Short mmCIF file of C-alpha atoms in Angstrom, two decimals:
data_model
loop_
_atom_site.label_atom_id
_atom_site.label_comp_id
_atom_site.label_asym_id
_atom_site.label_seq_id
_atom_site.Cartn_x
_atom_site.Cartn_y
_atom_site.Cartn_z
CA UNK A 38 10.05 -5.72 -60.55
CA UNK A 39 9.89 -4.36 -63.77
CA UNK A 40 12.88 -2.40 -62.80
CA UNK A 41 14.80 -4.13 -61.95
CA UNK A 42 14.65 -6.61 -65.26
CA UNK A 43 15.00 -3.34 -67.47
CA UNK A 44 18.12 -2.62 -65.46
CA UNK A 45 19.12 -5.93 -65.59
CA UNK A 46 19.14 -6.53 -69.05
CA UNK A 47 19.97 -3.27 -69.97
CA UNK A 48 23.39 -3.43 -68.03
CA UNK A 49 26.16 -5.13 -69.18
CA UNK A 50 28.07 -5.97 -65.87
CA UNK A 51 24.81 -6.97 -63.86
CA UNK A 52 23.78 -9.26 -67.08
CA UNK A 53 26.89 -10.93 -66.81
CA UNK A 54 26.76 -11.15 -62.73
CA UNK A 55 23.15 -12.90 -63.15
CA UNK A 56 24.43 -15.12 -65.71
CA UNK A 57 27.24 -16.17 -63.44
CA UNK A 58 25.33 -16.65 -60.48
CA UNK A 59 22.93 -19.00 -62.51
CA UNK A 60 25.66 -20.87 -63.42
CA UNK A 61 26.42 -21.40 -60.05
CA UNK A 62 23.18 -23.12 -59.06
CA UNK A 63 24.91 -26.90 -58.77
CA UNK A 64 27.05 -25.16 -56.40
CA UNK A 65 24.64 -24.08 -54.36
CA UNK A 66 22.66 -26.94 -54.30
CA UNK A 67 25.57 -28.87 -53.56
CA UNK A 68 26.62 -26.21 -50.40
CA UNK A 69 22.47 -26.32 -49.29
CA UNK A 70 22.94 -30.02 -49.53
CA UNK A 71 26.16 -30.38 -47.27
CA UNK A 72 24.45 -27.78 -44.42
CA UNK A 73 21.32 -29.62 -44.42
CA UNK A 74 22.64 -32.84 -44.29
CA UNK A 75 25.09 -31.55 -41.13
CA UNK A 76 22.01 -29.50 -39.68
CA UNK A 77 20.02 -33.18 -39.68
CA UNK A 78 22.57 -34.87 -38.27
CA UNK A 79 23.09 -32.62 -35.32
CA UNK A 80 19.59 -31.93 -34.66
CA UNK A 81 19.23 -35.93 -35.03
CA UNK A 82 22.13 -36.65 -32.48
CA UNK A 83 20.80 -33.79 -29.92
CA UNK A 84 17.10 -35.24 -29.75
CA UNK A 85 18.55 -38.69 -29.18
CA UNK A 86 21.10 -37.57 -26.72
CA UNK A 87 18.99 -35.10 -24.40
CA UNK A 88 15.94 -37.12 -25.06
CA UNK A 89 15.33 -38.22 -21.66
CA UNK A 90 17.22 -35.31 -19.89
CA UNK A 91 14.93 -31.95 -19.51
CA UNK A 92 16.45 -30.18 -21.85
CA UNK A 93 15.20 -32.95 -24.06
CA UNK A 94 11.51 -31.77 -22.40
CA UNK A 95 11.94 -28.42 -22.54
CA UNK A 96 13.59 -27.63 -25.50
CA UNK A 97 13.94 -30.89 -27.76
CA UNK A 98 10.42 -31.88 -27.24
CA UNK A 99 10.19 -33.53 -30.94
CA UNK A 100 12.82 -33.97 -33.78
CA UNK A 101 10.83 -30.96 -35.75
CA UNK A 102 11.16 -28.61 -32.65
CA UNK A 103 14.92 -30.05 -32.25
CA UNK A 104 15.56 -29.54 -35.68
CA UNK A 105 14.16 -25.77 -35.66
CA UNK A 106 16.42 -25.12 -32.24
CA UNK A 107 19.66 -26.67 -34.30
CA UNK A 108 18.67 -24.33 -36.86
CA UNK A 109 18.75 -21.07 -35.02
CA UNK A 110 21.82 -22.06 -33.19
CA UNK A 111 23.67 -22.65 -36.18
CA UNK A 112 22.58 -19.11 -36.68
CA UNK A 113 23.69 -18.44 -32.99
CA UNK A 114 20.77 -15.78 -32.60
CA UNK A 115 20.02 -18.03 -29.24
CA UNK A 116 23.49 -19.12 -28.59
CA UNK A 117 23.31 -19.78 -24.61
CA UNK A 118 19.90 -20.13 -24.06
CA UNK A 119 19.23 -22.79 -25.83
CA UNK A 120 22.17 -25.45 -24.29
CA UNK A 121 21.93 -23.58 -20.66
CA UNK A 122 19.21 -26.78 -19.49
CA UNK A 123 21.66 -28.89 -20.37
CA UNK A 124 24.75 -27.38 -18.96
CA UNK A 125 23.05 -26.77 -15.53
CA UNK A 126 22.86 -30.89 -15.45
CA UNK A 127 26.18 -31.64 -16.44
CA UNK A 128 29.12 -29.45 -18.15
CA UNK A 129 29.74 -32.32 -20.51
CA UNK A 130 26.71 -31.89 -21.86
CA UNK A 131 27.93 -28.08 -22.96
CA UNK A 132 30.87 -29.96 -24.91
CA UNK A 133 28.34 -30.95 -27.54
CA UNK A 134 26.93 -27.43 -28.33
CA UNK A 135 30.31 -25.97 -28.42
CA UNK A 136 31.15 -28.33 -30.98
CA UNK A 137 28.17 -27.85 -32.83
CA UNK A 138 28.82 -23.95 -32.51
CA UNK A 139 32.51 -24.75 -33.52
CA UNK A 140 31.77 -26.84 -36.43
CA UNK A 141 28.76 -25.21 -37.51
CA UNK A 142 29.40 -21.50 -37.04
CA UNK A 143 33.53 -21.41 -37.85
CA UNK A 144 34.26 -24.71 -40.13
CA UNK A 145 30.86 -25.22 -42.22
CA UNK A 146 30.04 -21.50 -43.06
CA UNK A 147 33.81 -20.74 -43.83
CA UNK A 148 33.63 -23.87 -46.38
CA UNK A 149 30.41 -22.34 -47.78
CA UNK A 150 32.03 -19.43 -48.45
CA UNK A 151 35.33 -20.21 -49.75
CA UNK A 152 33.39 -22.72 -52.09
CA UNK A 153 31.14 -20.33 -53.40
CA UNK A 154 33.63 -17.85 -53.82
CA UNK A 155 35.60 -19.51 -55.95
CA UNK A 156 33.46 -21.22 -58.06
CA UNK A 157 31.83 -17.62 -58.50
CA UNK A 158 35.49 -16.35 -59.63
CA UNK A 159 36.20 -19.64 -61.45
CA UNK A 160 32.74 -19.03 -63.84
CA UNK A 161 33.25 -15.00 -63.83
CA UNK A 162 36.76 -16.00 -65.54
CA UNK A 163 35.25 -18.20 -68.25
CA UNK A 164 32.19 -15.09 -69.13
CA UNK A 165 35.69 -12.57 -69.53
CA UNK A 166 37.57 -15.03 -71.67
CA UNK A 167 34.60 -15.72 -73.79
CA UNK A 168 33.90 -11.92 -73.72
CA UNK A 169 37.63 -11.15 -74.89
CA UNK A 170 37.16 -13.58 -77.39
CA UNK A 171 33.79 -12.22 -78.98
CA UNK A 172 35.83 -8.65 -78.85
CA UNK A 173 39.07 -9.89 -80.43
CA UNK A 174 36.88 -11.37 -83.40
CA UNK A 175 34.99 -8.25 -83.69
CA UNK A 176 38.20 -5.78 -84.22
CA UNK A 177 39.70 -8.53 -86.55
CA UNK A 178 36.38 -8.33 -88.86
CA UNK A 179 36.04 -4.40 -88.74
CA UNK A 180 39.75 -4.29 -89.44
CA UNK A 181 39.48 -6.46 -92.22
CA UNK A 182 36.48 -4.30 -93.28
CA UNK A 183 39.13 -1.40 -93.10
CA UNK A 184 41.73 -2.99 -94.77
CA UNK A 185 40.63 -3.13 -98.34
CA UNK A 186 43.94 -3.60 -99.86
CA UNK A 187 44.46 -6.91 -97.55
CA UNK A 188 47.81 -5.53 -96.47
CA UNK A 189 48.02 -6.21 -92.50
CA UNK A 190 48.04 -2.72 -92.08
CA UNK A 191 46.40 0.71 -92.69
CA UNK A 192 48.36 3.62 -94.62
CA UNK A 193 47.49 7.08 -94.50
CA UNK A 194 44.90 7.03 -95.81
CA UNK A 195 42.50 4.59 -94.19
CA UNK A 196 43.47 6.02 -91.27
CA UNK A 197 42.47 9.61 -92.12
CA UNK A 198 39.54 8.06 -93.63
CA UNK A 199 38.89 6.33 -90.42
CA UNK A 200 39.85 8.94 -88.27
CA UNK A 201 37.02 10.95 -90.40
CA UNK A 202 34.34 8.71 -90.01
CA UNK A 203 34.76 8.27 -86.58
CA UNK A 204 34.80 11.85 -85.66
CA UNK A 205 30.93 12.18 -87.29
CA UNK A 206 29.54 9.63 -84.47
CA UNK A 207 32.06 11.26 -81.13
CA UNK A 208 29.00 11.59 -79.07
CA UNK A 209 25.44 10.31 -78.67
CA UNK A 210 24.46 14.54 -77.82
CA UNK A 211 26.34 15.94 -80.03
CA UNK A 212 25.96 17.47 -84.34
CA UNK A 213 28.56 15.96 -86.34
CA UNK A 214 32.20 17.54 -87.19
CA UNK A 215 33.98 18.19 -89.74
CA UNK A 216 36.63 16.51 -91.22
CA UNK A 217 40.17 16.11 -88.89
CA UNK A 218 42.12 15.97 -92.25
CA UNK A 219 41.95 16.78 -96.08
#
């Protein structure tokens, strides 16, 4: 674990990643909220439905068990198995797991997605613009720094002097130059 923080804080890109996805926690409490409050409801409307059918006794023996059943088939790890009681009574009965597959599987996690996504690009937007911003401030106070004659612009020589200066740090591995120009 101790890592992964060290790599985490030591890189730029995946600091600003974990910073975005942080911000994102209302979003995700909202999406959690919306899928458990859908997962409920189905599970809720199965076990009252098939309650006194046997898939009701076989598979939706309480709301907890129905609720855990719901949950993997939302998953659709066991797709057919667990509506096949039901559809063996009546093919009507089938109409309400397709739904639920429909619904669940194609409609809900799509929306989960696309929410998440943008929200993740919407916050990811704000971290560059503030990031541009920091930047842009820095060049305008090392250019100022530069720019000891207040002019707007460098002549000759600042820039040589610059040019010079900047030549003695080109590398973190390697000795110093020179000068570019007298």
């Amino acid at each position: 674990a101790g890592v992964y923080a060290k790599l985490l804080l030591y890189t730029m890109e995946l600091r600003m990643c974990a910073i975005t996805l942080a911000g994102l926690i209302g979003t995700y409490l909202n999406v959690l909220a919306l899928s458990l409050l859908f997962l409920l409801f189905a599970s809720w409307l199965a076990y009252v439905t098939f309650e006194d059918t046997p898939q009701g006794k076989t598979i939706f023996t309480s709301y907890g068990v129905t609720l855990y059943q719901m949950f993997v088939l939302f998953t659709t790890s066991n797709n057919p198995d667990v509506w096949v009681p039901a559809y063996k009574i009546s093919r009507w009965y089938s109409l309400f797991f397709i739904v639920y597959v429909l619904l669940g599987v194609y409609f809900l996690t799509n929306l989960i997605l696309a929410v998440i996504y943008d929200s993740f690009k919407e916050q990811f937007a704000k971290q560059l613009v503030q990031v541009d911003s920091i930047r842009k401030n820095i060049l305008q106070k090392a250019f100022d720094l530069i720019d000891t004659n207040n002019r707007g612009y460098l002549d000759r020589e600042q820039c040589i002097s610059l040019l010079n200066e900047l030549n003695k740090y080109r590398g973190p591995y390697q000795k110093p130059q020179g000068k570019i120009l007298n």
